[in-house]
Tab-separated table of C-alpha atoms and ligand atoms in Angstrom:
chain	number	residue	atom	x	y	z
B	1	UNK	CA	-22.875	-37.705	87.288
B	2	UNK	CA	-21.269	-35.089	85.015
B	3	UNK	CA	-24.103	-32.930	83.897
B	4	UNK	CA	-23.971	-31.178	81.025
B	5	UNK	CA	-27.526	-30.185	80.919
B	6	UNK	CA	-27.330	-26.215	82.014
B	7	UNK	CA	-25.156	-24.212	84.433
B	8	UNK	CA	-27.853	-23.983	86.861
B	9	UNK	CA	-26.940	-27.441	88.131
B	10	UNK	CA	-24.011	-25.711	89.572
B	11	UNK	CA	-23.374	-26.794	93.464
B	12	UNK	CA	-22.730	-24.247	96.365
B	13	UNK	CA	-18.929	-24.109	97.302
B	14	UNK	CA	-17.605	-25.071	100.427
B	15	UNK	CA	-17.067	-21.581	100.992
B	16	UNK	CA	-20.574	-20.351	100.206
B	17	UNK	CA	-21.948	-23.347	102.450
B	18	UNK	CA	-19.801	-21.812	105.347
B	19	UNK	CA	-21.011	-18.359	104.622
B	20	UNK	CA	-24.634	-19.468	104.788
B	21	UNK	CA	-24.283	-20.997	107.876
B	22	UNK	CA	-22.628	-17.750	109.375
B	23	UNK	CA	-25.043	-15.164	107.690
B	24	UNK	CA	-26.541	-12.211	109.701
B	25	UNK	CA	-29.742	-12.493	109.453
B	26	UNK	CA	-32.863	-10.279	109.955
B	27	UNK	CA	-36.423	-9.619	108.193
B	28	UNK	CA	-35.868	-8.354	105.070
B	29	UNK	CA	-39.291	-7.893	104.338
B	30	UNK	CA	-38.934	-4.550	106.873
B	31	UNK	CA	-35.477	-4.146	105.119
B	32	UNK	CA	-33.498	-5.451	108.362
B	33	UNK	CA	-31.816	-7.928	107.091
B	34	UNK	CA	-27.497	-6.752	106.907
B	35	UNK	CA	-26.665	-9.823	104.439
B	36	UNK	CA	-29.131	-8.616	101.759
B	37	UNK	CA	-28.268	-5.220	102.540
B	38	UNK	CA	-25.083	-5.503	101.568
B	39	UNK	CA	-25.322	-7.763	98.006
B	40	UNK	CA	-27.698	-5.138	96.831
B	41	UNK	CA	-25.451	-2.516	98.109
B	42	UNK	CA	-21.921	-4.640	96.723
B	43	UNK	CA	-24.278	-5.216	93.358
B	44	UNK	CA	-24.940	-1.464	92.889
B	45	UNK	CA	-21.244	-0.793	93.552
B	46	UNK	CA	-20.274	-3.734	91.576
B	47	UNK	CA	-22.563	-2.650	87.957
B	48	UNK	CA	-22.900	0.871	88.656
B	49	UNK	CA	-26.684	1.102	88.993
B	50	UNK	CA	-28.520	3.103	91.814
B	51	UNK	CA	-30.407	0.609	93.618
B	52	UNK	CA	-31.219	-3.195	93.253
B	53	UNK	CA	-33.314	-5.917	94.811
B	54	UNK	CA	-32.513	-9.222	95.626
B	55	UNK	CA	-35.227	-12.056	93.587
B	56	UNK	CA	-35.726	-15.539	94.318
B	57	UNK	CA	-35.172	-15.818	90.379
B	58	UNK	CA	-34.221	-14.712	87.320
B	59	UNK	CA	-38.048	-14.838	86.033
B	60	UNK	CA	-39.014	-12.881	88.832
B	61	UNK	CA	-36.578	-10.233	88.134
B	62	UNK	CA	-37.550	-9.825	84.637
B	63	UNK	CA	-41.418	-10.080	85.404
B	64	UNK	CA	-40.628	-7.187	88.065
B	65	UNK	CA	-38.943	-5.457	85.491
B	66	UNK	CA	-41.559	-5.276	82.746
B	67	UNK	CA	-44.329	-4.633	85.658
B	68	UNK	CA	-42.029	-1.861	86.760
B	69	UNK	CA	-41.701	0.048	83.543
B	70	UNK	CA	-45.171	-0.948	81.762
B	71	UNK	CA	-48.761	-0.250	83.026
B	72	UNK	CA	-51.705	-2.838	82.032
B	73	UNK	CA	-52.161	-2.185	78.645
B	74	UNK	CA	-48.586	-0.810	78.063
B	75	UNK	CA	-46.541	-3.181	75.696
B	76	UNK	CA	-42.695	-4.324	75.142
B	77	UNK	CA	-40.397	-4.992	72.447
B	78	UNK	CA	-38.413	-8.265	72.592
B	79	UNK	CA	-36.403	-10.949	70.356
B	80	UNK	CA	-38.904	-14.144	69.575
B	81	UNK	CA	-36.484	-15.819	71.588
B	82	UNK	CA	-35.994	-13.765	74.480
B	83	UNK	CA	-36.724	-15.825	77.656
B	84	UNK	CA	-39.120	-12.959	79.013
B	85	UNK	CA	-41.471	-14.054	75.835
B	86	UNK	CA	-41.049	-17.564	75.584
B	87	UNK	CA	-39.548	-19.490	78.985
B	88	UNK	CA	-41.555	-17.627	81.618
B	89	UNK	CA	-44.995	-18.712	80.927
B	90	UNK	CA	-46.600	-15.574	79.446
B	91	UNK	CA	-46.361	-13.896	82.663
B	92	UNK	CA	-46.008	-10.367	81.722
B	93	UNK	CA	-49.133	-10.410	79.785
B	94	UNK	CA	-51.216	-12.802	82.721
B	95	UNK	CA	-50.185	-10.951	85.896
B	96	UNK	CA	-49.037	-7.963	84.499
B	97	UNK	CA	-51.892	-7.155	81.290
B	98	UNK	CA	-48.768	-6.055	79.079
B	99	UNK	CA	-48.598	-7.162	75.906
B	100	UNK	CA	-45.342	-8.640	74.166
B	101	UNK	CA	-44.345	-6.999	71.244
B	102	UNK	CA	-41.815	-9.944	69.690
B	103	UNK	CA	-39.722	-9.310	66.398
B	104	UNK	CA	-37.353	-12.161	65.138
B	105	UNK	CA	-34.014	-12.218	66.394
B	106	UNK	CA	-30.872	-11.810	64.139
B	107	UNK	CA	-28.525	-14.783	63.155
B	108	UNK	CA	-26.267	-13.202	66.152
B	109	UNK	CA	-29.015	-12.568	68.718
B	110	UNK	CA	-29.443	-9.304	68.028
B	111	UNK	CA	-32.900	-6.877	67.299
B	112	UNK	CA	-32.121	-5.199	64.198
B	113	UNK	CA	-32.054	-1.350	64.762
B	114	UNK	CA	-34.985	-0.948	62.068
B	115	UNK	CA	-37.014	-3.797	63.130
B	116	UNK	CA	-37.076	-2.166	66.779
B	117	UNK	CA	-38.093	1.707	64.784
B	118	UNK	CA	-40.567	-0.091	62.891
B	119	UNK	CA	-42.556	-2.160	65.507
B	120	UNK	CA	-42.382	1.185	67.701
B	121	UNK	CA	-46.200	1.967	67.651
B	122	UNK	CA	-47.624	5.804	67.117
B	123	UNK	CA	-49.506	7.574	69.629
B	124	UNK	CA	-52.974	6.059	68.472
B	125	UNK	CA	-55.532	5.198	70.943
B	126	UNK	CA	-56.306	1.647	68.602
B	127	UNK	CA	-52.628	0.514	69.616
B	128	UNK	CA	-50.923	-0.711	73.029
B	129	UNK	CA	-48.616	1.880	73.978
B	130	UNK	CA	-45.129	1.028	73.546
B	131	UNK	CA	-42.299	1.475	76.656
B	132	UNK	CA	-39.841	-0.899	76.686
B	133	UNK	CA	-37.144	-2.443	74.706
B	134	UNK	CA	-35.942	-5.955	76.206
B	135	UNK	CA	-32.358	-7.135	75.676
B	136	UNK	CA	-30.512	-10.146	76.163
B	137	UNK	CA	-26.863	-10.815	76.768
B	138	UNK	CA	-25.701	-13.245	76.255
B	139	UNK	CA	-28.493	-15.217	74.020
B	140	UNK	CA	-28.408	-18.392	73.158
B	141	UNK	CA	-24.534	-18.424	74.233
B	142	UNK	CA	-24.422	-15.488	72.186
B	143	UNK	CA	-22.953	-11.713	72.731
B	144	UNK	CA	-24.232	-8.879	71.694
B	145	UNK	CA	-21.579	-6.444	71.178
B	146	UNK	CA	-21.002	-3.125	72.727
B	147	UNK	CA	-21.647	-0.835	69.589
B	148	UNK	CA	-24.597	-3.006	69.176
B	149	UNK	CA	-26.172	-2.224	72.528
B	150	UNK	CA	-25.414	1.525	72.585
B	151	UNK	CA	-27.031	2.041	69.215
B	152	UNK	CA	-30.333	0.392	70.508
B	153	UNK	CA	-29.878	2.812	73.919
B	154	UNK	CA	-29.499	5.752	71.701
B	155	UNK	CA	-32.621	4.729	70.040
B	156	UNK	CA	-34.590	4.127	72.758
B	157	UNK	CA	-33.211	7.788	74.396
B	158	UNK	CA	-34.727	9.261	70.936
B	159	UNK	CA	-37.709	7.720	71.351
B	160	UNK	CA	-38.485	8.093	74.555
B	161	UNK	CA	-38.578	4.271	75.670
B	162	UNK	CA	-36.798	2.471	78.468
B	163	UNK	CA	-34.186	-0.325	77.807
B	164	UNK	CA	-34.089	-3.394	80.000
B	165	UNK	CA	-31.293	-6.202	79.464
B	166	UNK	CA	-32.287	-9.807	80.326
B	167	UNK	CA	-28.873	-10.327	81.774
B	168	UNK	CA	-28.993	-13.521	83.285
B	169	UNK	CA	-25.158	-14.485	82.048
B	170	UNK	CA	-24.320	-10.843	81.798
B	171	UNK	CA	-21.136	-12.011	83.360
B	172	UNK	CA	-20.019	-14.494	80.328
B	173	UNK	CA	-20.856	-11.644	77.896
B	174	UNK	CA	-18.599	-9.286	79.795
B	175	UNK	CA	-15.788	-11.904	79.935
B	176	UNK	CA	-16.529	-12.939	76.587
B	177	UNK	CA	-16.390	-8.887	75.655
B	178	UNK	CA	-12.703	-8.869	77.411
B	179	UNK	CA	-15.161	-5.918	79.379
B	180	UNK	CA	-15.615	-4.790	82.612
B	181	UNK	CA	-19.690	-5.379	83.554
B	182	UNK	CA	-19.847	-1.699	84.104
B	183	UNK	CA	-19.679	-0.992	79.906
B	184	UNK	CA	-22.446	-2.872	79.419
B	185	UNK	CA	-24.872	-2.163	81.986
B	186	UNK	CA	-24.180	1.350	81.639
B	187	UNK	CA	-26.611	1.634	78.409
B	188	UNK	CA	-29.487	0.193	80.122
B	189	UNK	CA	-32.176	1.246	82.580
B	190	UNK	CA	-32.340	-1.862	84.270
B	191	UNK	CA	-31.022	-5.308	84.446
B	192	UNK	CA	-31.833	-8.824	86.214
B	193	UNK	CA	-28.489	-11.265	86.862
B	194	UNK	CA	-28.819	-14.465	87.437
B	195	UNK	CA	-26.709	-15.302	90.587
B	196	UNK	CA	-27.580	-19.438	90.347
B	197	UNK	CA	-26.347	-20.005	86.908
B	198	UNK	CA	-22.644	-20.263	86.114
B	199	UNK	CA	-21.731	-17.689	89.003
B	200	UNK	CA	-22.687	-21.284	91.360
B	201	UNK	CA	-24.986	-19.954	93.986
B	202	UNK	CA	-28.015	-22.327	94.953
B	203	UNK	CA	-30.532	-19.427	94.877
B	204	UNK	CA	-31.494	-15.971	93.731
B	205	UNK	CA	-30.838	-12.992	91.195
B	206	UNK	CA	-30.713	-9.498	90.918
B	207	UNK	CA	-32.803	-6.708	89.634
B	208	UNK	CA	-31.181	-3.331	89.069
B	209	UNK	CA	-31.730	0.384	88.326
B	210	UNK	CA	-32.671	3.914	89.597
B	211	UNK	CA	-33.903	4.326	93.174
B	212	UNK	CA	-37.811	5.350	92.108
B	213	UNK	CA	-37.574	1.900	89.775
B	214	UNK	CA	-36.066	-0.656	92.343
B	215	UNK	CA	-38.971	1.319	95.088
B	216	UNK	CA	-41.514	-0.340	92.339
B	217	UNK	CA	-40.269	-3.453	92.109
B	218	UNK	CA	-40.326	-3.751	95.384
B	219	UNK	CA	-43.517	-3.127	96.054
B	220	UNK	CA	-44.755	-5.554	92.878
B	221	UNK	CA	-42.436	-8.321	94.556
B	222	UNK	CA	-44.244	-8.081	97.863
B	223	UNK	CA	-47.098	-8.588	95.627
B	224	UNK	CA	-45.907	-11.742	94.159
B	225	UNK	CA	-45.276	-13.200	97.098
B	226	UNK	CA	-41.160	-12.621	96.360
B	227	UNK	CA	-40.712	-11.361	99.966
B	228	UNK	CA	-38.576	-13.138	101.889
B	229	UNK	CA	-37.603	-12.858	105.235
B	230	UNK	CA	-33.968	-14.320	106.853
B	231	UNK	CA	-33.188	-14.235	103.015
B	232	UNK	CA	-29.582	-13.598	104.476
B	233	UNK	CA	-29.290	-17.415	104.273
B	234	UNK	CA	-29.149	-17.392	100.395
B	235	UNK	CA	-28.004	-13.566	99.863
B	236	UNK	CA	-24.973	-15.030	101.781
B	237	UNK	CA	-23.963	-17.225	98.959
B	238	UNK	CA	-24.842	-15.327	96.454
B	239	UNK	CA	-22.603	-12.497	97.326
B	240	UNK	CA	-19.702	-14.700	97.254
B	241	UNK	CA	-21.239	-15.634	93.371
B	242	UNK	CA	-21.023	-11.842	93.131
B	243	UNK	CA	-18.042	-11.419	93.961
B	244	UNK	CA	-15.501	-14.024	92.926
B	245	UNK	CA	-17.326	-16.276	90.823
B	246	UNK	CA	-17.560	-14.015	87.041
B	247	UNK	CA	-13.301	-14.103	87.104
B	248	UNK	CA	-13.153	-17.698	87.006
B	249	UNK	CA	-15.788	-17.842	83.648
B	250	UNK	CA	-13.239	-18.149	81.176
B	251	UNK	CA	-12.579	-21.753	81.957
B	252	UNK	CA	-16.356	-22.826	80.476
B	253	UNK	CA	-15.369	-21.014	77.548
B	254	UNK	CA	-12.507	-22.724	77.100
B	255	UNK	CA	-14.127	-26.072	78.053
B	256	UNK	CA	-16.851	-25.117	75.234
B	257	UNK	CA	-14.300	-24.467	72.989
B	258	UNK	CA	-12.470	-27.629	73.778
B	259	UNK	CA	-15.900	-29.501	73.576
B	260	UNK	CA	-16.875	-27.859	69.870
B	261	UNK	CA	-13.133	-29.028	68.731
B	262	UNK	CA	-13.431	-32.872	70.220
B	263	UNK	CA	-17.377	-33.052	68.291
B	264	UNK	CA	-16.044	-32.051	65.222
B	265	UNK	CA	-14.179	-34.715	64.654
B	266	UNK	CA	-17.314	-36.615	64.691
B	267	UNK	CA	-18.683	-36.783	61.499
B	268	UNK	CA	-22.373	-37.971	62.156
B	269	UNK	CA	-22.647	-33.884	64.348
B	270	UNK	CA	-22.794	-30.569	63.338
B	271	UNK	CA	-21.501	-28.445	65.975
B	272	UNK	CA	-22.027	-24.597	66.340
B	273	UNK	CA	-20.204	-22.723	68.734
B	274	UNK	CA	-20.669	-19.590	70.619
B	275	UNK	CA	-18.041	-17.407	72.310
B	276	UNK	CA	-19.323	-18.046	75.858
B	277	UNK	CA	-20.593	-21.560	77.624
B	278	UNK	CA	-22.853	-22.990	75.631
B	279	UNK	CA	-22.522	-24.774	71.962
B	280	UNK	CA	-24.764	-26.849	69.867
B	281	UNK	CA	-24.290	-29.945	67.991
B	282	UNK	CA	-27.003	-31.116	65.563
B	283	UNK	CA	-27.329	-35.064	64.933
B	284	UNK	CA	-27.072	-35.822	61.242
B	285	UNK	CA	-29.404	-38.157	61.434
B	286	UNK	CA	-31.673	-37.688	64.519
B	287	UNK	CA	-30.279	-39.914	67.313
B	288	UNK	CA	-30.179	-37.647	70.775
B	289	UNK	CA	-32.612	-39.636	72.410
B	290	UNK	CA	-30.562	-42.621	71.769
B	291	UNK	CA	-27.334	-41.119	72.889
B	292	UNK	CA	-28.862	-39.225	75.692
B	293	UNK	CA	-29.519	-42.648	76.977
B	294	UNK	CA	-26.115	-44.193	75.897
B	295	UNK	CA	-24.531	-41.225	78.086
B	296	UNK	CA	-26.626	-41.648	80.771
B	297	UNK	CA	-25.409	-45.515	81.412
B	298	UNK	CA	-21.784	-43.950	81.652
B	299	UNK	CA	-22.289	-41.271	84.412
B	300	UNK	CA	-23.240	-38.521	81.909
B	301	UNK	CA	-26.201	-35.762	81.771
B	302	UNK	CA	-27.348	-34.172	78.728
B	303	UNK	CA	-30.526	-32.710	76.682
B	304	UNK	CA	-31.643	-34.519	74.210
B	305	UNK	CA	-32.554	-31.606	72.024
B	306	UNK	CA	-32.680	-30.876	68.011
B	307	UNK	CA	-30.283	-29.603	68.153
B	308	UNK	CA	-28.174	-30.972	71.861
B	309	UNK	CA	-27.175	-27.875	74.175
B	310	UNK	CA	-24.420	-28.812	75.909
B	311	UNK	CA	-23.392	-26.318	78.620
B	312	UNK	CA	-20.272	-25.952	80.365
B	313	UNK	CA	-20.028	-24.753	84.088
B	314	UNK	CA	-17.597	-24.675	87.075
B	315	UNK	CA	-18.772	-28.418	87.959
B	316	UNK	CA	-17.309	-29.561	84.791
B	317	UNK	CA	-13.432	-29.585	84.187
B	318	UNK	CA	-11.702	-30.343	81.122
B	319	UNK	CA	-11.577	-33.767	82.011
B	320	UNK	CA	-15.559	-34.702	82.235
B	321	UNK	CA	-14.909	-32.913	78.528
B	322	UNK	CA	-12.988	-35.257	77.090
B	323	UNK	CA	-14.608	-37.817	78.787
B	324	UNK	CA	-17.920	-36.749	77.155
B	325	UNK	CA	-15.917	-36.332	74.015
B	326	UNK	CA	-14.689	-39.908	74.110
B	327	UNK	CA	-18.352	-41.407	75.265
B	328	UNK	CA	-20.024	-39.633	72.052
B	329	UNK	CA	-17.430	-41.345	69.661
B	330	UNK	CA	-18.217	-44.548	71.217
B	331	UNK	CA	-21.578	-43.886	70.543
B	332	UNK	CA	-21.030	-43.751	67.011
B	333	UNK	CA	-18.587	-46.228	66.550
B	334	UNK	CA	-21.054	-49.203	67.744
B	335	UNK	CA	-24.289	-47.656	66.633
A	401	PLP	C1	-32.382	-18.812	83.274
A	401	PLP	C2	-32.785	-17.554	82.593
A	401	PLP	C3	-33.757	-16.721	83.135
A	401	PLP	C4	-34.603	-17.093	84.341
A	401	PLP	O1	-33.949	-17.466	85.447
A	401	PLP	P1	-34.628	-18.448	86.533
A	401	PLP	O2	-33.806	-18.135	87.728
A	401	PLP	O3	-34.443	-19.822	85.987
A	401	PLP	O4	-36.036	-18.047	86.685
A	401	PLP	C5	-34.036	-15.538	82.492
A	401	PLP	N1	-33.410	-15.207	81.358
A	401	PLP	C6	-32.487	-15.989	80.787
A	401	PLP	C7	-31.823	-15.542	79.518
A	401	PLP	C8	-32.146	-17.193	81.378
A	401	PLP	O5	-31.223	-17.978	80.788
């Protein structure tokens, strides 16, 4: 099948599967294990934080972050769409009693500067206390830009909060950015990476920041039952994601860009692109659950949302694009 559903379909390389099956191992959970070890230690090097933990997922990360920085009671600023409000089933506010403090995203993804100041609450004992801003990059397939995200970290210095970037395709902002991953992360206090989206490995993420932080989260993911032990076996893979996985990004972009150009020509969709892996095309008349099915009988995976998300990824070449391409105009040529 040639999915088109998300990047986390991604399969392991022959190289990662090789890796895995040659991992050190040890117990991680008494911090012996050298794989792990060494992808927090190449992750640090690699994003220019001061210590980071290894998560069996990007919710977990963010969840550890927000525990991390807030106490019960404590409360965070996000985008209505940011996946730590909205995809990860409350959690901050049921295991961690911290309350979400969501303001609409911009057109481009962004938190506008004055909507942060404003939702900022005073030092009143009848509000939550504000900590935390919450980022995310990219959004949606979006980027937020670097002037962007160094004006919100100059607010939050003035104001005395933390700043935490959702950074799950960090990576495809960066190569979107033309950037090296250091200029972004360097405005934040801590970010999660997803490891087993576009980057390919079958497991994990990161969580990074300063030494007294990551000590925290490591505690709170012993608590969530995050500790692992021969975690090796997955760290093993991911380091290779890590590592060699963010250069070769630029081909989904391209292959989204190729997509949006092929769907335009179709008159019955409205397509929307974004400058990373993802793009959008909204039936004219609503027939996704018709075509998702239509695809599906030729070899093809995709969500039938309103609007479709189609997302491109290093199982999909340019080929299984124009395939996809040609399938969708069939579609509308006999229906
Ligand atoms: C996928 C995703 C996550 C969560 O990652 P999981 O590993 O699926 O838990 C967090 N934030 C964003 C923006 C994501 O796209």
């Amino acid at each position: 099948m040639i999915d088109f559903r998300s990047d986390t379909v991604t399969q392991p390389s022959p190289e990662m599967r090789h890796a895995m099956a040659q991992a050190l191992v040890g117990d991680d959970v008494y911090g012996d294990d050298p794989t792990v070890n060494a992808l927090e230690a190449f992750a640090c090097d690699k994003l220019g934080f001061e210590a980071a933990l290894f998560t069996s997922s990007g919710t977990q990360a963010n969840l550890l972050a927000l525990m991390s920085h807030c106490e019960r009671g404590e409360e965070y600023i996000c985008g209505q769409q940011a996946h730590n409000y909205k995809y990860e089933a409350g959690g901050a506010a049921v295991l961690g009693s911290i309350q979400p403090q969501p303001i609409d995203n911009a057109a481009d993804g962004s938190l506008p500067l004055e909507a942060i100041e404003a939702a900022i609450k005073a030092d009143d004992f009848h509000f939550a206390r504000t900590r935390l801003v919450s980022l995310e990059n990219t959004i949606g397939g979006k980027v937020l830009s670097l002037d962007y995200q160094a004006q919100v970290a100059a607010l939050c210095q003035a104001r005395g909060l933390k700043l935490h970037l959702d950074g799950a395709r960090v990576f495809n902002a960066a190569v979107a950015l033309g950037v090296d991953i250091k200029l972004i992360a360097k405005h934040y206090d801590s970010m999660s990476v997803c490891l087993s989206k576009g980057l390919g490995a079958p497991i994990g993420s990161l969580l990074m920041g300063d030494s007294a932080f990551i000590a925290k989260a490591r505690r709170l993911r012993k608590m969530l039952g995050g500790g692992m032990r021969q975690a090796g076996i997955i760290a093993a893979a991911a380091h290779i994601a890590l590592d060699k996985m963010p250069e070769r990004l630029h081909f989904d972009h391209d292959n989204a860009q190729l997509l949006a150009e092929r769907l335009r020509a179709i008159p019955a969709l409205e397509v929307t692109t974004t400058p990373t892996n993802i793009l959008y095309a909204r039936c004219r008349r609503d027939r996704a659950q018709e075509l998702k099915a239509f695809l599906q009988n030729r070899g093809i995976l995709i969500n039938a949302g309103a609007p479709i998300r189609f997302v491109t990824h290093l199982g999909i070449t340019s080929q299984d694009v124009e395939t996809l391409a040609a399938a969708i105009a069939d579609f509308y040529r006999c229906h």
